[in-house]
mmCIF file of C-alpha atoms in Angstrom:
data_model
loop_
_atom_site.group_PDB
_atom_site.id
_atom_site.type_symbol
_atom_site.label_atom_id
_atom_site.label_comp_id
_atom_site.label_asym_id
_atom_site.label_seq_id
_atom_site.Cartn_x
_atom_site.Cartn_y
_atom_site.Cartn_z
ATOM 1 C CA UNK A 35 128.648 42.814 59.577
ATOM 2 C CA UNK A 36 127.208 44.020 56.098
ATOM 3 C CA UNK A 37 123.756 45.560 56.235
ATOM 4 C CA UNK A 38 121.177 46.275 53.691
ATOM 5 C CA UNK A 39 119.120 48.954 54.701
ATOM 6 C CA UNK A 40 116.242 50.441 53.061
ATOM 7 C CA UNK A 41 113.632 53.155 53.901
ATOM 8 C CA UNK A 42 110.939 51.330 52.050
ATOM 9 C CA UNK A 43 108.427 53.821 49.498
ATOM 10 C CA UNK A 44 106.974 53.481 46.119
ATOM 11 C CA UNK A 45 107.984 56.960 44.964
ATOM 12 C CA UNK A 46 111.122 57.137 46.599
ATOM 13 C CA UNK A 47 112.744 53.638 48.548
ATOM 14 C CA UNK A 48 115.771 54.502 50.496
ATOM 15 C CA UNK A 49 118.768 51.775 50.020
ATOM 16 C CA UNK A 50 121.916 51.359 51.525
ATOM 17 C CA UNK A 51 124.803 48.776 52.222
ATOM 18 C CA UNK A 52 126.872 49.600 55.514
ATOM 19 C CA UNK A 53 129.753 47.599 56.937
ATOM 20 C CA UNK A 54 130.523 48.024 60.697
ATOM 21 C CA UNK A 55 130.594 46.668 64.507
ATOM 22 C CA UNK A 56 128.884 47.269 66.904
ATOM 23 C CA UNK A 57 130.456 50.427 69.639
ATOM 24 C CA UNK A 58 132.945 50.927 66.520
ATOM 25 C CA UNK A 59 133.167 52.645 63.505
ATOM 26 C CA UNK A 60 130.940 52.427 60.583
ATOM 27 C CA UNK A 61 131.483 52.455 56.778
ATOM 28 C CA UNK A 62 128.909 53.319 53.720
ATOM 29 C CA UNK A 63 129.418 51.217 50.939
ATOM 30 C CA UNK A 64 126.588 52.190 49.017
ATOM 31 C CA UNK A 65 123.809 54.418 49.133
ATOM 32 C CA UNK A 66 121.073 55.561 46.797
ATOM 33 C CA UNK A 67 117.338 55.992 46.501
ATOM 34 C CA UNK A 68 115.066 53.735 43.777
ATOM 35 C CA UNK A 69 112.489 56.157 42.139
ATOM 36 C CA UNK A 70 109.128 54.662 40.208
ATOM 37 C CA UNK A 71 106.901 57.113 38.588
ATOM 38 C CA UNK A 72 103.806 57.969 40.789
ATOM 39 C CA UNK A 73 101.378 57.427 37.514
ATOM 40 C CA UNK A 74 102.675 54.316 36.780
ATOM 41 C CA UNK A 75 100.875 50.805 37.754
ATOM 42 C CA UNK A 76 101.175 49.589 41.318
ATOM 43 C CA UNK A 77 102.567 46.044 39.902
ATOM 44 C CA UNK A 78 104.736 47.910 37.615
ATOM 45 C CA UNK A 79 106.026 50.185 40.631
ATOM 46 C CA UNK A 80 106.748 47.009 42.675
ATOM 47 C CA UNK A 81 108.735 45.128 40.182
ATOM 48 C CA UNK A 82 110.479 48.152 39.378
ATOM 49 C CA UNK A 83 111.578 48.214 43.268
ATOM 50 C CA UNK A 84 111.898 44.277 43.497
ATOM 51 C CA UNK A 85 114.746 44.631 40.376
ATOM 52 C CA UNK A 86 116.651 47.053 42.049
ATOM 53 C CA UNK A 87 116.772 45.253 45.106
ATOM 54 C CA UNK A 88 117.672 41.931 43.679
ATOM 55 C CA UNK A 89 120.416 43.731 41.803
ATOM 56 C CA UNK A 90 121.772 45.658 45.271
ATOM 57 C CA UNK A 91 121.614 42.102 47.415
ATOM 58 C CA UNK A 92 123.203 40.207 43.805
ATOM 59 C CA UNK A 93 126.128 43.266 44.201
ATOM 60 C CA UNK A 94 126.631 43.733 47.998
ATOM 61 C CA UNK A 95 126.307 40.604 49.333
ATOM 62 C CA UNK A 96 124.988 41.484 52.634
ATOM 63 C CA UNK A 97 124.520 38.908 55.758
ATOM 64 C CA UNK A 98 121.499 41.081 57.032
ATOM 65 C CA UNK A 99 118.296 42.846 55.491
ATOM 66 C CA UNK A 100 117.077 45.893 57.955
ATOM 67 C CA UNK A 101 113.980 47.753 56.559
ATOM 68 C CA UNK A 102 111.995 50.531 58.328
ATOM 69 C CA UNK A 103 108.497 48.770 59.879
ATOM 70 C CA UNK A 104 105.328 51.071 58.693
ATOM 71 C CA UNK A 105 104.250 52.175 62.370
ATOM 72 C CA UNK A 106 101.902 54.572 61.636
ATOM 73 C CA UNK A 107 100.831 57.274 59.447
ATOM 74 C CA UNK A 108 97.851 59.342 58.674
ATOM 75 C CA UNK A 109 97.510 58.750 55.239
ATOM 76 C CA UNK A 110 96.420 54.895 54.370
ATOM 77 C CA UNK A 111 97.271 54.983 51.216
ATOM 78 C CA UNK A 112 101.137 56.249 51.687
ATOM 79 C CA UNK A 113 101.115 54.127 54.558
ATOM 80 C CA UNK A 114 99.796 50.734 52.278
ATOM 81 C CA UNK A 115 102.391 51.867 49.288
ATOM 82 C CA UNK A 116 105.556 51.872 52.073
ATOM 83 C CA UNK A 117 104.217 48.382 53.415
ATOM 84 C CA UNK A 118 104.210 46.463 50.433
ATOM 85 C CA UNK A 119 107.537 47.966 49.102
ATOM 86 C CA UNK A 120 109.042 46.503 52.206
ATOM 87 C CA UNK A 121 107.309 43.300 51.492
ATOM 88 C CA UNK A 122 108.859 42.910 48.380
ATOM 89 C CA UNK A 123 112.681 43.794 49.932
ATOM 90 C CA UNK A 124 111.868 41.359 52.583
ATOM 91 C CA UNK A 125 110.340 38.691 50.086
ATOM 92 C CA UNK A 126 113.970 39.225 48.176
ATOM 93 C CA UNK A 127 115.841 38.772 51.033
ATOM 94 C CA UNK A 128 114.129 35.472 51.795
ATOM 95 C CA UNK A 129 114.160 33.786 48.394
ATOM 96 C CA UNK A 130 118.389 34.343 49.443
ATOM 97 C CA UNK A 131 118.071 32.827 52.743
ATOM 98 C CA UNK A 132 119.039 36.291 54.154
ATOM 99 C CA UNK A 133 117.681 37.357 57.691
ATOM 100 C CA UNK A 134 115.245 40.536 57.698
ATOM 101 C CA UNK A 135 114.775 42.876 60.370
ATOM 102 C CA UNK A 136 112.237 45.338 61.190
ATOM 103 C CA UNK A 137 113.143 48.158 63.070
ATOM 104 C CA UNK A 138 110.763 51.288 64.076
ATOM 105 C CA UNK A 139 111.144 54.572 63.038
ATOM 106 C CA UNK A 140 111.824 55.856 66.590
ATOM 107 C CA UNK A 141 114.094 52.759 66.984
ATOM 108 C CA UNK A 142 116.529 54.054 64.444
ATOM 109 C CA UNK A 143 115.915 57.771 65.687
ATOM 110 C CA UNK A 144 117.338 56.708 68.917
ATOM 111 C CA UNK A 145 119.934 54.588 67.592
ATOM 112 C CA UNK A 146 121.385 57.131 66.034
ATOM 113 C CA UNK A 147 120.714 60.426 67.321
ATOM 114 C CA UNK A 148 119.902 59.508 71.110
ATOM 115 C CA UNK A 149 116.098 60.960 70.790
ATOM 116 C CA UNK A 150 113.385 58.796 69.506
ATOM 117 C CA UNK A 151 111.547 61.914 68.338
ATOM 118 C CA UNK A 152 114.627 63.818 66.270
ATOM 119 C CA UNK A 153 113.213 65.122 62.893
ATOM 120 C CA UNK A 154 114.522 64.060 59.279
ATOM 121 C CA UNK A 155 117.101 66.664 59.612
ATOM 122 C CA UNK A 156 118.877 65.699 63.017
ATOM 123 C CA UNK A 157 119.167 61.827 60.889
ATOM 124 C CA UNK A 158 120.832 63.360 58.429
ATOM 125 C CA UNK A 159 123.107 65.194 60.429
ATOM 126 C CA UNK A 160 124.329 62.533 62.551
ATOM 127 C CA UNK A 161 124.593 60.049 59.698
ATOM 128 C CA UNK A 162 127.274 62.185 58.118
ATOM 129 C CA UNK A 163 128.860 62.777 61.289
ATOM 130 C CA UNK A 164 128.835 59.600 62.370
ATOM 131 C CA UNK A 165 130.209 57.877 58.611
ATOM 132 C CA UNK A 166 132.281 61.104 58.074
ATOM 133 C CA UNK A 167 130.282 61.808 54.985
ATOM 134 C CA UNK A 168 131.797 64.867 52.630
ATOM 135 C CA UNK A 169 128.053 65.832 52.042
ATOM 136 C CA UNK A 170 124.775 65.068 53.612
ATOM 137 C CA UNK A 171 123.359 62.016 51.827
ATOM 138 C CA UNK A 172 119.909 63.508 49.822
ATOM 139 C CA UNK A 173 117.035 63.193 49.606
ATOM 140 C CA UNK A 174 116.413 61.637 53.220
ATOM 141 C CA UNK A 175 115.343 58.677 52.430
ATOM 142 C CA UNK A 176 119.060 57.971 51.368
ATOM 143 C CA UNK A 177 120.088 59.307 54.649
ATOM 144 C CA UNK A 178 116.785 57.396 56.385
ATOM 145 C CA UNK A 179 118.394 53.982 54.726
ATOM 146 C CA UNK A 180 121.875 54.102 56.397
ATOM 147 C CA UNK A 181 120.440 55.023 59.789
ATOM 148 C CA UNK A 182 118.692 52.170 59.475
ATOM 149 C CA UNK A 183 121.422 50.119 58.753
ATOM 150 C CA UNK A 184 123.242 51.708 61.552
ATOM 151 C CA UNK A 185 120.618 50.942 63.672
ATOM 152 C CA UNK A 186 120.884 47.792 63.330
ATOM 153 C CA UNK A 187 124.852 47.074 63.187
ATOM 154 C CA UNK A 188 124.203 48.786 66.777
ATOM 155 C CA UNK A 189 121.169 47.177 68.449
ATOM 156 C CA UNK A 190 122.147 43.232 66.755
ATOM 157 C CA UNK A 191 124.009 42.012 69.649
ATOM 158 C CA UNK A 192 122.177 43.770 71.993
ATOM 159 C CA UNK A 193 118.860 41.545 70.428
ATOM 160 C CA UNK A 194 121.016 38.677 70.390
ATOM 161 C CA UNK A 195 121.826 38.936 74.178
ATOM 162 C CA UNK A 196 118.058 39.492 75.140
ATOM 163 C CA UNK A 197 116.883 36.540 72.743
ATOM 164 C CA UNK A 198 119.544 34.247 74.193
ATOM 165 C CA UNK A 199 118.661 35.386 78.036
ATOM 166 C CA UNK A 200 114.672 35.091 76.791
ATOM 167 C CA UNK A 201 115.383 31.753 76.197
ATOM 168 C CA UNK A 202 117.479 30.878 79.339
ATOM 169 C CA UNK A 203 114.734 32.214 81.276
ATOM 170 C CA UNK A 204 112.643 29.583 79.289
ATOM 171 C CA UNK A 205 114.538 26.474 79.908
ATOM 172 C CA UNK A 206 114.669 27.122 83.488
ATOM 173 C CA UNK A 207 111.134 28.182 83.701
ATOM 174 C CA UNK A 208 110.246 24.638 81.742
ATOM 175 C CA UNK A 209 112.829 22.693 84.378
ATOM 176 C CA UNK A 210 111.027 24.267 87.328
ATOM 177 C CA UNK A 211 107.566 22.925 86.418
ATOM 178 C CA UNK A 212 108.997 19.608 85.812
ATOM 179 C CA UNK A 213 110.584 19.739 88.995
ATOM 180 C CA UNK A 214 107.240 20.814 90.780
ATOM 181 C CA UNK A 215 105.282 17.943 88.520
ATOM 182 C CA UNK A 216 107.632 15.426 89.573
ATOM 183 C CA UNK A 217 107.715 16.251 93.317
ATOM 184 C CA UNK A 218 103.841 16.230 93.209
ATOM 185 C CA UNK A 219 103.684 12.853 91.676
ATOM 186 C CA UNK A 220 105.794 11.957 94.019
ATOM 187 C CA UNK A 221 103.830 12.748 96.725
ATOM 188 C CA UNK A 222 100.651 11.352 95.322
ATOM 189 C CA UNK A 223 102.429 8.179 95.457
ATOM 190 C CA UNK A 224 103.766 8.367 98.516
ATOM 191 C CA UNK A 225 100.547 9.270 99.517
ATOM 192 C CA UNK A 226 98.871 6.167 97.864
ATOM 193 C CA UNK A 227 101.153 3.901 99.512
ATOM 194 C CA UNK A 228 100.611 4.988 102.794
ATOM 195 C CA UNK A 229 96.907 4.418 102.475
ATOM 196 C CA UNK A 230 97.835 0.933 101.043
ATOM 197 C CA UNK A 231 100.006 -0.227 103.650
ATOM 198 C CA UNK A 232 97.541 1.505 107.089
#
């Protein structure tokens, strides 16, 4: 599976292209971060960040978008920027027909380090452990973008499994209240014609 992954900012947007399976080993193609000057128009910014997707999914080629979800933060304004940068990678995505996922920031914490609450540098560190990097990817975002890639090379079947058991569940859930609706009817009429014939 090839991966997208981006840490989505205005400032700073994390990107990264990562081939792998899940349980096995994974490989960085690509990895960089996409930089827009903070005093520079908002539409600007975004266009800026929409190019340098479209060239990176043009390039790569991959199957699968993943992009950090904005879960919370205390400042509304950082937290607005981040949101519509990933809008615009996931609007890219889509005009390709690609799938996009959104994955948490503790999601890819624990994806990749085992502790939903490991800091920026504990990322880093297991990312180039874990792609047997030379050097630490910088700044984090870079490092942010693969885990989030990783993340989801790892947790894709896993999804996959639970979606396809969701809807099992479903089906049988749907066949049981026909069953019930159709024994009841049943009975009514049964009923009915007992009354008919006494």
């Amino acid at each position: 599976m090839r991966v997208l992954g981006v840490d989505p900012g205005l400032t700073r947007c994390g990107i990264a292209v990562v081939d792998g399976v899940a349980g096995r080993q994974v490989t960085c193609v690509q990895v960089d971060v996409i930089r827009t000057p903070a005093d520079a128009d908002l539409a600007v910014r975004l266009l800026a960040v929409s190019d340098a997707v479209e060239e990176w999914l043009d390039r790569h080629k991959p199957e699968v978008v993943a992009v950090e979800r904005v879960f919370s933060q205390y400042n509304v304004r950082t937290a607005m920027g981040t949101a519509q940068a990933g809008g615009v990678v996931a609007l890219a995505a889509a005009r390709r027909g690609l799938p996009v996922m959104f994955h948490t920031p503790s999601e890819v914490k624990a994806a990749v380090t085992g502790s939903g609450r490991a800091d920026k540098a504990q990322v880093t560190a297991m990312v180039t452990k874990l792609l047997g990097l030379s050097e630490a990817p910088r700044p984090a975002d870079a490092a942010d973008a693969i885990a989030i890639a990783v993340c989801h090379i790892w947790r894709a079947p896993m999804r996959t499994r639970l979606a396809e058991a969701e809807a099992r569940a479903a089906e049988m859930a749907r066949n049981h209240k026909a069953r019930i609706a159709a024994a009841a009817a049943s009975n009514a009429r049964s009923a009915t014609k007992r009354k008919t014939t006494t």
